[in-house]
PDB file of C-alpha atoms and ligand atoms in Angstrom:
ATOM      1  CA  MET A   1     -58.607 -24.711  92.940  1.00  0.00           C
ATOM      2  CA  ILE A   2     -58.956 -26.081  89.527  1.00  0.00           C
ATOM      3  CA  LEU A   3     -56.123 -25.031  87.053  1.00  0.00           C
ATOM      4  CA  ASP A   4     -57.027 -24.972  83.509  1.00  0.00           C
ATOM      5  CA  CYS A   5     -53.745 -24.626  81.518  1.00  0.00           C
ATOM      6  CA  ASP A   6     -51.793 -25.031  78.343  1.00  0.00           C
ATOM      7  CA  PRO A   7     -48.118 -25.631  79.562  1.00  0.00           C
ATOM      8  CA  GLY A   8     -46.326 -23.588  78.673  1.00  0.00           C
ATOM      9  CA  HIS A   9     -43.348 -22.192  80.602  1.00  0.00           C
ATOM     10  CA  ASP A  10     -45.169 -19.718  82.701  1.00  0.00           C
ATOM     11  CA  ASP A  11     -48.116 -22.237  83.193  1.00  0.00           C
ATOM     12  CA  ALA A  12     -45.586 -24.664  84.412  1.00  0.00           C
ATOM     13  CA  LEU A  13     -44.592 -22.199  87.217  1.00  0.00           C
ATOM     14  CA  ALA A  14     -48.197 -21.392  87.947  1.00  0.00           C
ATOM     15  CA  LEU A  15     -48.706 -25.193  88.517  1.00  0.00           C
ATOM     16  CA  LEU A  16     -45.743 -25.328  90.742  1.00  0.00           C
ATOM     17  CA  LEU A  17     -46.689 -22.231  92.835  1.00  0.00           C
ATOM     18  CA  ALA A  18     -50.295 -23.721  93.399  1.00  0.00           C
ATOM     19  CA  LEU A  19     -48.797 -27.068  94.592  1.00  0.00           C
ATOM     20  CA  ALA A  20     -46.155 -25.301  96.850  1.00  0.00           C
ATOM     21  CA  ARG A  21     -48.597 -23.071  98.932  1.00  0.00           C
ATOM     22  CA  PRO A  22     -50.511 -24.842 101.729  1.00  0.00           C
ATOM     23  CA  GLU A  23     -53.370 -22.466 101.251  1.00  0.00           C
ATOM     24  CA  VAL A  24     -54.334 -24.058  98.048  1.00  0.00           C
ATOM     25  CA  ARG A  25     -55.817 -27.419  97.576  1.00  0.00           C
ATOM     26  CA  LEU A  26     -55.215 -28.077  93.969  1.00  0.00           C
ATOM     27  CA  LEU A  27     -57.966 -30.488  92.901  1.00  0.00           C
ATOM     28  CA  ALA A  28     -57.425 -30.991  89.313  1.00  0.00           C
ATOM     29  CA  VAL A  29     -55.410 -29.894  86.488  1.00  0.00           C
ATOM     30  CA  THR A  30     -57.275 -29.562  83.087  1.00  0.00           C
ATOM     31  CA  THR A  31     -55.461 -28.808  79.909  1.00  0.00           C
ATOM     32  CA  VAL A  32     -56.452 -26.931  76.648  1.00  0.00           C
ATOM     33  CA  SER A  33     -54.730 -26.470  73.348  1.00  0.00           C
ATOM     34  CA  GLY A  34     -53.042 -23.045  73.348  1.00  0.00           C
ATOM     35  CA  ASN A  35     -49.193 -22.756  73.584  1.00  0.00           C
ATOM     36  CA  ALA A  36     -49.027 -26.111  71.691  1.00  0.00           C
ATOM     37  CA  PRO A  37     -51.588 -28.762  70.674  1.00  0.00           C
ATOM     38  CA  LEU A  38     -53.716 -30.446  73.185  1.00  0.00           C
ATOM     39  CA  GLU A  39     -51.737 -33.773  73.327  1.00  0.00           C
ATOM     40  CA  GLN A  40     -48.438 -31.636  73.971  1.00  0.00           C
ATOM     41  CA  THR A  41     -50.059 -29.457  76.746  1.00  0.00           C
ATOM     42  CA  THR A  42     -51.367 -32.464  78.386  1.00  0.00           C
ATOM     43  CA  ARG A  43     -48.063 -34.374  78.271  1.00  0.00           C
ATOM     44  CA  ASN A  44     -46.254 -31.145  79.470  1.00  0.00           C
ATOM     45  CA  ALA A  45     -48.581 -30.893  82.467  1.00  0.00           C
ATOM     46  CA  LEU A  46     -47.976 -34.595  83.364  1.00  0.00           C
ATOM     47  CA  ARG A  47     -44.207 -34.042  82.930  1.00  0.00           C
ATOM     48  CA  VAL A  48     -44.401 -31.251  85.213  1.00  0.00           C
ATOM     49  CA  LEU A  49     -46.394 -32.986  87.932  1.00  0.00           C
ATOM     50  CA  THR A  50     -43.879 -36.029  87.448  1.00  0.00           C
ATOM     51  CA  LEU A  51     -40.851 -33.640  88.245  1.00  0.00           C
ATOM     52  CA  LEU A  52     -42.739 -32.343  91.273  1.00  0.00           C
ATOM     53  CA  GLY A  53     -43.707 -35.897  92.552  1.00  0.00           C
ATOM     54  CA  ARG A  54     -47.272 -34.984  92.229  1.00  0.00           C
ATOM     55  CA  THR A  55     -48.854 -37.323  89.887  1.00  0.00           C
ATOM     56  CA  ASP A  56     -51.670 -37.987  92.622  1.00  0.00           C
ATOM     57  CA  VAL A  57     -53.313 -34.788  91.118  1.00  0.00           C
ATOM     58  CA  PRO A  58     -55.504 -35.722  88.229  1.00  0.00           C
ATOM     59  CA  VAL A  59     -55.146 -34.472  84.875  1.00  0.00           C
ATOM     60  CA  ALA A  60     -57.833 -34.340  82.240  1.00  0.00           C
ATOM     61  CA  ALA A  61     -57.529 -33.163  78.636  1.00  0.00           C
ATOM     62  CA  GLY A  62     -60.148 -30.497  77.391  1.00  0.00           C
ATOM     63  CA  ALA A  63     -60.524 -28.893  74.058  1.00  0.00           C
ATOM     64  CA  ASP A  64     -58.201 -29.704  71.118  1.00  0.00           C
ATOM     65  CA  ARG A  65     -59.266 -26.356  69.415  1.00  0.00           C
ATOM     66  CA  PRO A  66     -61.059 -23.235  70.089  1.00  0.00           C
ATOM     67  CA  LEU A  67     -64.706 -22.780  69.707  1.00  0.00           C
ATOM     68  CA  ASP A  68     -64.403 -21.559  66.004  1.00  0.00           C
ATOM     69  CA  GLY A  69     -62.496 -24.504  65.195  1.00  0.00           C
ATOM     70  CA  VAL A  70     -59.219 -23.044  64.169  1.00  0.00           C
ATOM     71  CA  LEU A  71     -56.177 -24.313  66.313  1.00  0.00           C
ATOM     72  CA  ARG A  72     -53.929 -21.487  67.197  1.00  0.00           C
ATOM     73  CA  ILE A  73     -50.574 -22.201  68.905  1.00  0.00           C
ATOM     74  CA  ALA A  74     -47.399 -20.357  69.861  1.00  0.00           C
ATOM     75  CA  PRO A  75     -44.298 -22.363  69.040  1.00  0.00           C
ATOM     76  CA  GLU A  76     -42.437 -19.118  68.466  1.00  0.00           C
ATOM     77  CA  VAL A  77     -42.579 -18.590  72.263  1.00  0.00           C
ATOM     78  CA  HIS A  78     -42.641 -22.071  73.868  1.00  0.00           C
ATOM     79  CA  GLY A  79     -41.078 -24.112  71.345  1.00  0.00           C
ATOM     80  CA  ALA A  80     -42.457 -27.131  69.257  1.00  0.00           C
ATOM     81  CA  SER A  81     -43.028 -29.110  72.472  1.00  0.00           C
ATOM     82  CA  GLY A  82     -44.602 -26.094  74.304  1.00  0.00           C
ATOM     83  CA  LEU A  83     -42.016 -26.614  76.914  1.00  0.00           C
ATOM     84  CA  ASP A  84     -38.801 -26.688  75.207  1.00  0.00           C
ATOM     85  CA  GLY A  85     -35.417 -25.845  76.898  1.00  0.00           C
ATOM     86  CA  ALA A  86     -35.156 -28.323  79.821  1.00  0.00           C
ATOM     87  CA  ASP A  87     -34.767 -32.113  80.515  1.00  0.00           C
ATOM     88  CA  LEU A  88     -37.986 -32.812  81.931  1.00  0.00           C
ATOM     89  CA  PRO A  89     -38.815 -36.433  83.061  1.00  0.00           C
ATOM     90  CA  GLU A  90     -41.156 -38.559  81.026  1.00  0.00           C
ATOM     91  CA  PRO A  91     -44.721 -38.621  82.422  1.00  0.00           C
ATOM     92  CA  ALA A  92     -44.983 -41.157  85.281  1.00  0.00           C
ATOM     93  CA  ALA A  93     -48.840 -41.043  85.101  1.00  0.00           C
ATOM     94  CA  GLU A  94     -51.491 -40.718  82.360  1.00  0.00           C
ATOM     95  CA  ALA A  95     -54.447 -38.349  82.005  1.00  0.00           C
ATOM     96  CA  VAL A  96     -57.438 -39.677  83.733  1.00  0.00           C
ATOM     97  CA  ASP A  97     -60.057 -41.400  81.508  1.00  0.00           C
ATOM     98  CA  ALA A  98     -62.587 -38.307  81.641  1.00  0.00           C
ATOM     99  CA  SER A  99     -62.746 -35.130  79.748  1.00  0.00           C
ATOM    100  CA  ALA A 100     -61.763 -31.785  81.273  1.00  0.00           C
ATOM    101  CA  LEU A 101     -65.594 -31.041  81.426  1.00  0.00           C
ATOM    102  CA  GLU A 102     -66.305 -34.153  83.173  1.00  0.00           C
ATOM    103  CA  LEU A 103     -63.540 -33.987  85.830  1.00  0.00           C
ATOM    104  CA  ALA A 104     -64.126 -30.274  86.579  1.00  0.00           C
ATOM    105  CA  SER A 105     -67.923 -30.971  86.868  1.00  0.00           C
ATOM    106  CA  ALA A 106     -67.328 -33.889  89.369  1.00  0.00           C
ATOM    107  CA  PHE A 107     -65.173 -31.644  91.580  1.00  0.00           C
ATOM    108  CA  LEU A 108     -67.821 -28.669  91.343  1.00  0.00           C
ATOM    109  CA  GLU A 109     -70.571 -31.253  92.257  1.00  0.00           C
ATOM    110  CA  ALA A 110     -68.557 -32.389  95.357  1.00  0.00           C
ATOM    111  CA  GLU A 111     -67.248 -28.994  96.583  1.00  0.00           C
ATOM    112  CA  ASP A 112     -69.042 -25.954  97.621  1.00  0.00           C
ATOM    113  CA  ALA A 113     -66.707 -23.436  96.437  1.00  0.00           C
ATOM    114  CA  VAL A 114     -64.046 -23.887  93.684  1.00  0.00           C
ATOM    115  CA  THR A 115     -61.852 -21.265  92.250  1.00  0.00           C
ATOM    116  CA  ILE A 116     -60.831 -21.878  88.569  1.00  0.00           C
ATOM    117  CA  VAL A 117     -57.709 -20.527  87.570  1.00  0.00           C
ATOM    118  CA  ALA A 118     -57.479 -20.333  83.739  1.00  0.00           C
ATOM    119  CA  THR A 119     -53.920 -19.732  82.235  1.00  0.00           C
ATOM    120  CA  GLY A 120     -54.639 -20.576  78.469  1.00  0.00           C
ATOM    121  CA  PRO A 121     -57.288 -19.957  75.931  1.00  0.00           C
ATOM    122  CA  LEU A 122     -60.783 -20.186  77.700  1.00  0.00           C
ATOM    123  CA  THR A 123     -62.160 -22.868  75.551  1.00  0.00           C
ATOM    124  CA  ASN A 124     -62.558 -25.394  78.443  1.00  0.00           C
ATOM    125  CA  VAL A 125     -64.115 -22.834  80.945  1.00  0.00           C
ATOM    126  CA  ALA A 126     -66.449 -21.457  78.414  1.00  0.00           C
ATOM    127  CA  GLY A 127     -67.605 -25.158  77.596  1.00  0.00           C
ATOM    128  CA  LEU A 128     -68.154 -25.866  81.279  1.00  0.00           C
ATOM    129  CA  LEU A 129     -70.243 -22.738  81.813  1.00  0.00           C
ATOM    130  CA  SER A 130     -72.557 -23.555  78.796  1.00  0.00           C
ATOM    131  CA  ALA A 131     -72.625 -27.399  79.312  1.00  0.00           C
ATOM    132  CA  ARG A 132     -73.303 -27.138  83.104  1.00  0.00           C
ATOM    133  CA  PRO A 133     -74.901 -23.812  83.973  1.00  0.00           C
ATOM    134  CA  ASP A 134     -76.321 -25.585  87.192  1.00  0.00           C
ATOM    135  CA  LEU A 135     -72.976 -25.573  88.672  1.00  0.00           C
ATOM    136  CA  LEU A 136     -72.387 -21.815  88.342  1.00  0.00           C
ATOM    137  CA  PRO A 137     -73.087 -21.298  91.927  1.00  0.00           C
ATOM    138  CA  ARG A 138     -70.140 -23.658  92.975  1.00  0.00           C
ATOM    139  CA  ILE A 139     -67.715 -21.426  91.058  1.00  0.00           C
ATOM    140  CA  GLU A 140     -66.488 -19.121  93.793  1.00  0.00           C
ATOM    141  CA  ALA A 141     -64.347 -17.148  91.157  1.00  0.00           C
ATOM    142  CA  ILE A 142     -62.682 -17.445  87.764  1.00  0.00           C
ATOM    143  CA  VAL A 143     -59.217 -15.762  87.904  1.00  0.00           C
ATOM    144  CA  LEU A 144     -57.627 -15.625  84.265  1.00  0.00           C
ATOM    145  CA  MET A 145     -54.479 -14.611  82.936  1.00  0.00           C
ATOM    146  CA  GLY A 146     -55.032 -12.843  79.646  1.00  0.00           C
ATOM    147  CA  GLY A 147     -55.921  -9.688  77.871  1.00  0.00           C
ATOM    148  CA  ALA A 148     -54.491  -6.143  78.011  1.00  0.00           C
ATOM    149  CA  ILE A 149     -55.708  -2.787  78.632  1.00  0.00           C
ATOM    150  CA  GLY A 150     -53.551  -1.429  75.895  1.00  0.00           C
ATOM    151  CA  GLU A 151     -50.881  -2.967  73.698  1.00  0.00           C
ATOM    152  CA  GLY A 152     -51.339  -6.612  73.111  1.00  0.00           C
ATOM    153  CA  ASN A 153     -48.618  -9.193  72.534  1.00  0.00           C
ATOM    154  CA  TRP A 154     -49.682 -11.332  69.748  1.00  0.00           C
ATOM    155  CA  THR A 155     -51.303  -8.537  67.754  1.00  0.00           C
ATOM    156  CA  ALA A 156     -50.938  -4.890  68.441  1.00  0.00           C
ATOM    157  CA  SER A 157     -54.492  -5.302  69.988  1.00  0.00           C
ATOM    158  CA  ALA A 158     -54.741  -8.699  71.625  1.00  0.00           C
ATOM    159  CA  GLU A 159     -53.074 -10.918  74.178  1.00  0.00           C
ATOM    160  CA  PHE A 160     -52.362 -14.475  72.961  1.00  0.00           C
ATOM    161  CA  ASN A 161     -54.870 -16.330  75.322  1.00  0.00           C
ATOM    162  CA  ILE A 162     -57.687 -14.192  74.314  1.00  0.00           C
ATOM    163  CA  TRP A 163     -56.782 -13.906  70.740  1.00  0.00           C
ATOM    164  CA  ALA A 164     -56.710 -17.751  70.527  1.00  0.00           C
ATOM    165  CA  ASP A 165     -60.498 -18.061  71.448  1.00  0.00           C
ATOM    166  CA  PRO A 166     -62.238 -14.790  71.671  1.00  0.00           C
ATOM    167  CA  GLN A 167     -65.622 -16.264  71.578  1.00  0.00           C
ATOM    168  CA  ALA A 168     -64.677 -18.341  74.779  1.00  0.00           C
ATOM    169  CA  ALA A 169     -63.336 -15.363  76.560  1.00  0.00           C
ATOM    170  CA  ALA A 170     -66.447 -13.326  75.710  1.00  0.00           C
ATOM    171  CA  ALA A 171     -68.590 -15.991  77.437  1.00  0.00           C
ATOM    172  CA  VAL A 172     -66.700 -16.091  80.455  1.00  0.00           C
ATOM    173  CA  MET A 173     -66.560 -12.281  80.788  1.00  0.00           C
ATOM    174  CA  THR A 174     -70.114 -12.415  80.857  1.00  0.00           C
ATOM    175  CA  CYS A 175     -70.860 -15.484  83.254  1.00  0.00           C
ATOM    176  CA  GLY A 176     -72.123 -13.424  86.224  1.00  0.00           C
ATOM    177  CA  ARG A 177     -69.525 -15.195  88.382  1.00  0.00           C
ATOM    178  CA  PRO A 178     -66.757 -13.102  90.290  1.00  0.00           C
ATOM    179  CA  LEU A 179     -63.951 -12.528  87.827  1.00  0.00           C
ATOM    180  CA  ALA A 180     -60.492 -11.288  88.076  1.00  0.00           C
ATOM    181  CA  MET A 181     -58.331 -10.788  85.102  1.00  0.00           C
ATOM    182  CA  MET A 182     -54.414 -10.430  85.030  1.00  0.00           C
ATOM    183  CA  PRO A 183     -53.725  -8.594  81.834  1.00  0.00           C
ATOM    184  CA  LEU A 184     -50.264  -7.831  80.238  1.00  0.00           C
ATOM    185  CA  GLU A 185     -50.193  -4.426  82.186  1.00  0.00           C
ATOM    186  CA  VAL A 186     -49.382  -6.585  85.388  1.00  0.00           C
ATOM    187  CA  THR A 187     -47.808  -9.630  84.054  1.00  0.00           C
ATOM    188  CA  HIS A 188     -45.197  -7.495  82.245  1.00  0.00           C
ATOM    189  CA  GLN A 189     -44.227  -6.124  85.623  1.00  0.00           C
ATOM    190  CA  ALA A 190     -43.864  -9.848  86.964  1.00  0.00           C
ATOM    191  CA  ARG A 191     -40.708 -10.275  85.206  1.00  0.00           C
ATOM    192  CA  LEU A 192     -37.430 -12.092  86.282  1.00  0.00           C
ATOM    193  CA  SER A 193     -34.061 -10.792  85.929  1.00  0.00           C
ATOM    194  CA  THR A 194     -30.804 -12.644  84.983  1.00  0.00           C
ATOM    195  CA  ALA A 195     -30.014 -12.651  88.598  1.00  0.00           C
ATOM    196  CA  ASP A 196     -33.277 -14.215  89.593  1.00  0.00           C
ATOM    197  CA  MET A 197     -32.759 -17.071  87.124  1.00  0.00           C
ATOM    198  CA  ALA A 198     -29.316 -17.640  88.601  1.00  0.00           C
ATOM    199  CA  ALA A 199     -30.894 -17.634  91.989  1.00  0.00           C
ATOM    200  CA  MET A 200     -33.273 -20.325  90.760  1.00  0.00           C
ATOM    201  CA  GLU A 201     -30.257 -22.353  89.772  1.00  0.00           C
ATOM    202  CA  ALA A 202     -28.395 -21.831  93.051  1.00  0.00           C
ATOM    203  CA  LEU A 203     -31.320 -23.377  94.970  1.00  0.00           C
ATOM    204  CA  GLY A 204     -29.516 -26.479  93.890  1.00  0.00           C
ATOM    205  CA  ASN A 205     -32.384 -28.714  93.904  1.00  0.00           C
ATOM    206  CA  ARG A 206     -33.317 -30.516  90.485  1.00  0.00           C
ATOM    207  CA  THR A 207     -36.489 -28.588  90.364  1.00  0.00           C
ATOM    208  CA  GLY A 208     -34.524 -25.198  90.630  1.00  0.00           C
ATOM    209  CA  LEU A 209     -32.099 -26.434  87.888  1.00  0.00           C
ATOM    210  CA  ILE A 210     -34.741 -27.465  85.333  1.00  0.00           C
ATOM    211  CA  PHE A 211     -36.814 -24.319  85.906  1.00  0.00           C
ATOM    212  CA  ALA A 212     -33.834 -22.118  85.547  1.00  0.00           C
ATOM    213  CA  ASP A 213     -33.282 -23.934  81.970  1.00  0.00           C
ATOM    214  CA  LEU A 214     -36.923 -23.504  81.175  1.00  0.00           C
ATOM    215  CA  MET A 215     -37.126 -19.707  82.132  1.00  0.00           C
ATOM    216  CA  ARG A 216     -33.770 -19.188  80.161  1.00  0.00           C
ATOM    217  CA  TYR A 217     -35.446 -20.656  77.095  1.00  0.00           C
ATOM    218  CA  PHE A 218     -38.525 -18.502  77.696  1.00  0.00           C
ATOM    219  CA  ALA A 219     -36.353 -15.524  78.076  1.00  0.00           C
ATOM    220  CA  ARG A 220     -35.082 -15.614  74.513  1.00  0.00           C
ATOM    221  CA  VAL A 221     -38.192 -14.453  72.689  1.00  0.00           C
ATOM    222  CA  HIS A 222     -38.625 -11.658  75.270  1.00  0.00           C
ATOM    223  CA  ALA A 223     -35.050 -10.554  74.786  1.00  0.00           C
ATOM    224  CA  GLU A 224     -35.717 -10.388  70.997  1.00  0.00           C
ATOM    225  CA  TRP A 225     -39.253  -8.831  71.162  1.00  0.00           C
ATOM    226  CA  TYR A 226     -38.880  -6.316  74.031  1.00  0.00           C
ATOM    227  CA  GLY A 227     -35.104  -6.213  74.914  1.00  0.00           C
ATOM    228  CA  TRP A 228     -35.763  -7.633  78.383  1.00  0.00           C
ATOM    229  CA  ASP A 229     -33.234  -9.770  80.227  1.00  0.00           C
ATOM    230  CA  GLY A 230     -35.880 -12.048  81.764  1.00  0.00           C
ATOM    231  CA  PRO A 231     -39.115 -13.465  80.920  1.00  0.00           C
ATOM    232  CA  PRO A 232     -42.507 -12.226  82.398  1.00  0.00           C
ATOM    233  CA  ILE A 233     -44.153 -15.064  84.476  1.00  0.00           C
ATOM    234  CA  HIS A 234     -47.635 -14.207  83.255  1.00  0.00           C
ATOM    235  CA  ASP A 235     -49.651 -17.253  84.575  1.00  0.00           C
ATOM    236  CA  ALA A 236     -48.124 -17.609  88.036  1.00  0.00           C
ATOM    237  CA  VAL A 237     -49.570 -13.861  88.546  1.00  0.00           C
ATOM    238  CA  ALA A 238     -53.026 -15.617  88.219  1.00  0.00           C
ATOM    239  CA  VAL A 239     -52.218 -18.085  91.345  1.00  0.00           C
ATOM    240  CA  ALA A 240     -50.494 -15.225  93.175  1.00  0.00           C
ATOM    241  CA  HIS A 241     -53.614 -13.395  92.906  1.00  0.00           C
ATOM    242  CA  VAL A 242     -55.493 -16.107  94.694  1.00  0.00           C
ATOM    243  CA  LEU A 243     -53.130 -16.412  97.322  1.00  0.00           C
ATOM    244  CA  GLY A 244     -53.806 -12.712  98.246  1.00  0.00           C
ATOM    245  CA  GLY A 245     -51.363 -11.041 100.658  1.00  0.00           C
ATOM    246  CA  GLY A 246     -51.600  -7.659  98.825  1.00  0.00           C
ATOM    247  CA  LEU A 247     -49.025  -8.467  96.263  1.00  0.00           C
ATOM    248  CA  ILE A 248     -51.309  -7.500  93.404  1.00  0.00           C
ATOM    249  CA  THR A 249     -53.416  -4.365  93.036  1.00  0.00           C
ATOM    250  CA  THR A 250     -56.665  -4.672  90.990  1.00  0.00           C
ATOM    251  CA  ARG A 251     -59.284  -2.242  89.954  1.00  0.00           C
ATOM    252  CA  ARG A 252     -62.736  -3.157  89.126  1.00  0.00           C
ATOM    253  CA  TYR A 253     -63.759  -2.271  85.468  1.00  0.00           C
ATOM    254  CA  PRO A 254     -66.235  -3.269  82.878  1.00  0.00           C
ATOM    255  CA  VAL A 255     -64.376  -5.756  80.229  1.00  0.00           C
ATOM    256  CA  SER A 256     -65.796  -6.708  76.913  1.00  0.00           C
ATOM    257  CA  VAL A 257     -64.037  -8.698  74.437  1.00  0.00           C
ATOM    258  CA  GLU A 258     -63.879  -7.900  70.683  1.00  0.00           C
ATOM    259  CA  VAL A 259     -64.828 -11.087  68.708  1.00  0.00           C
ATOM    260  CA  GLU A 260     -64.986  -9.609  65.161  1.00  0.00           C
ATOM    261  CA  GLY A 261     -62.728  -6.777  64.550  1.00  0.00           C
ATOM    262  CA  ARG A 262     -60.469  -7.056  61.632  1.00  0.00           C
ATOM    263  CA  HIS A 263     -57.737  -5.368  63.405  1.00  0.00           C
ATOM    264  CA  THR A 264     -58.976  -5.834  66.939  1.00  0.00           C
ATOM    265  CA  ARG A 265     -60.254  -9.404  67.232  1.00  0.00           C
ATOM    266  CA  GLY A 266     -59.262 -10.714  70.734  1.00  0.00           C
ATOM    267  CA  ARG A 267     -58.966  -7.413  72.257  1.00  0.00           C
ATOM    268  CA  THR A 268     -60.157  -6.986  75.699  1.00  0.00           C
ATOM    269  CA  VAL A 269     -61.836  -3.563  75.800  1.00  0.00           C
ATOM    270  CA  VAL A 270     -61.332  -2.401  79.581  1.00  0.00           C
ATOM    271  CA  ASP A 271     -63.393   0.646  80.186  1.00  0.00           C
ATOM    272  CA  THR A 272     -61.226   2.691  82.495  1.00  0.00           C
ATOM    273  CA  ARG A 273     -63.217   5.949  82.115  1.00  0.00           C
ATOM    274  CA  PRO A 274     -64.412   6.878  85.633  1.00  0.00           C
ATOM    275  CA  PHE A 275     -67.820   8.024  84.277  1.00  0.00           C
ATOM    276  CA  SER A 276     -68.436   4.823  82.323  1.00  0.00           C
ATOM    277  CA  SER A 277     -72.025   3.750  82.756  1.00  0.00           C
ATOM    278  CA  ALA A 278     -71.283  -0.004  82.059  1.00  0.00           C
ATOM    279  CA  GLU A 279     -71.187  -2.170  85.105  1.00  0.00           C
ATOM    280  CA  ALA A 280     -67.844  -2.769  86.377  1.00  0.00           C
ATOM    281  CA  THR A 281     -67.585  -6.611  86.962  1.00  0.00           C
ATOM    282  CA  VAL A 282     -63.871  -7.647  86.625  1.00  0.00           C
ATOM    283  CA  ASP A 283     -61.228  -7.244  88.905  1.00  0.00           C
ATOM    284  CA  VAL A 284     -58.214  -6.103  86.663  1.00  0.00           C
ATOM    285  CA  GLY A 285     -54.761  -6.525  87.833  1.00  0.00           C
ATOM    286  CA  VAL A 286     -52.733  -3.191  87.304  1.00  0.00           C
ATOM    287  CA  SER A 287     -49.588  -3.773  89.537  1.00  0.00           C
ATOM    288  CA  ILE A 288     -47.563  -6.199  91.411  1.00  0.00           C
ATOM    289  CA  ASP A 289     -44.865  -6.097  94.134  1.00  0.00           C
ATOM    290  CA  ARG A 290     -42.255  -7.694  91.720  1.00  0.00           C
ATOM    291  CA  GLU A 291     -39.590  -8.462  94.470  1.00  0.00           C
ATOM    292  CA  ALA A 292     -42.130 -10.204  96.594  1.00  0.00           C
ATOM    293  CA  PHE A 293     -43.500 -12.178  93.683  1.00  0.00           C
ATOM    294  CA  VAL A 294     -40.057 -13.352  92.743  1.00  0.00           C
ATOM    295  CA  ARG A 295     -39.222 -14.435  96.327  1.00  0.00           C
ATOM    296  CA  MET A 296     -42.467 -16.226  96.456  1.00  0.00           C
ATOM    297  CA  LEU A 297     -41.536 -18.272  93.367  1.00  0.00           C
ATOM    298  CA  LEU A 298     -37.983 -18.971  94.570  1.00  0.00           C
ATOM    299  CA  GLN A 299     -39.484 -20.137  97.905  1.00  0.00           C
ATOM    300  CA  ALA A 300     -41.953 -22.432  95.940  1.00  0.00           C
ATOM    301  CA  ILE A 301     -39.435 -23.860  93.960  1.00  0.00           C
ATOM    302  CA  ALA A 302     -37.356 -24.793  97.083  1.00  0.00           C
ATOM    303  CA  VAL A 303     -40.168 -26.954  98.466  1.00  0.00           C
ATOM    304  CA  PHE A 304     -39.527 -29.588  95.821  1.00  0.00           C
ATOM    305  CA  PRO A 305     -36.821 -32.189  95.424  1.00  0.00           C
TER     306      PRO A 305
HETATM  307  C1  BDR B 401     -49.910 -16.052  77.805  1.00  0.00           C
HETATM  308  O1  BDR B 401     -49.791 -16.768  76.610  1.00  0.00           O
HETATM  309  C2  BDR B 401     -48.968 -17.822  76.684  1.00  0.00           C
HETATM  310  O2  BDR B 401     -47.931 -17.830  75.832  1.00  0.00           O
HETATM  311  C3  BDR B 401     -48.647 -17.860  78.100  1.00  0.00           C
HETATM  312  O3  BDR B 401     -48.518 -19.220  78.733  1.00  0.00           O
HETATM  313  C4  BDR B 401     -49.475 -17.024  78.801  1.00  0.00           C
HETATM  314  O4  BDR B 401     -50.687 -17.657  79.404  1.00  0.00           O
HETATM  315  C5  BDR B 401     -49.183 -14.844  77.662  1.00  0.00           C
HETATM  316  O5  BDR B 401     -49.897 -13.827  76.620  1.00  0.00           O
HETATM  317 CA1   CA B 402     -50.547 -20.204  79.592  1.00  0.00          CA
END
């Protein structure tokens, strides 16, 4: 697996989950601007890997802005650093001296089948698809967190990751490789409760303490916006989907991305009509076993010091 991300509180948990599970071989982390500017998301990935004692995993920085050149970030949700709320260690390693495109291409050249999990704007993934179409057959699947069937979170119509770079999302949706999309309908079910955050802290390890602080910070904006007592762990849902085990139910639908609409730019148009004549190509997450998901996260946190 290659994790392309913009950490990000929930990206950090996605990364932790991928590292904790023996079924996953995490080849690389590539970073993109999204929740914060690229320099911050790269630094955050390195800080999380340092906390988890896994600076052996290579990190490469990718796109510093979306395909249309307009930087879009989310400090309202993740704070100015992109990962506010906890005392994370300083990075004990640096990003590799290669771009995200170069690092991902090198692994795709070397491996027969790589799953790309994308938990930020899709700029890097779209860049890879257009720069190296020869490597398409090596991509086993692209699993992304993004979009919504109905209500968005950044605008009434759009979810943040797709809104931030709709052109990139549109390119990914039409790439022809197996695709799975975890939209807000499923990630909003994947919420921690106050008790879950207390359980995280009660694990007693440093990782649990720091992640409980991170999740309590991430909870604030969701309390304000939705009245929820805990945050949705959007991005770890994408990793959980790769792990399988029946936690997440998907349905295959045609999905297109609105790249122009004045009110609907960044909307994922999911054609749920049973009589649609469009080809259904995207496995769209619709429900998740929340209790099992939270258990999986707690077990994953407990693996680390
Ligand atoms: C997505 O946007 C970011 O805030 C999160 O990290 C997640 O990837 C949710 O809309
Ligand atoms: Ca993210």
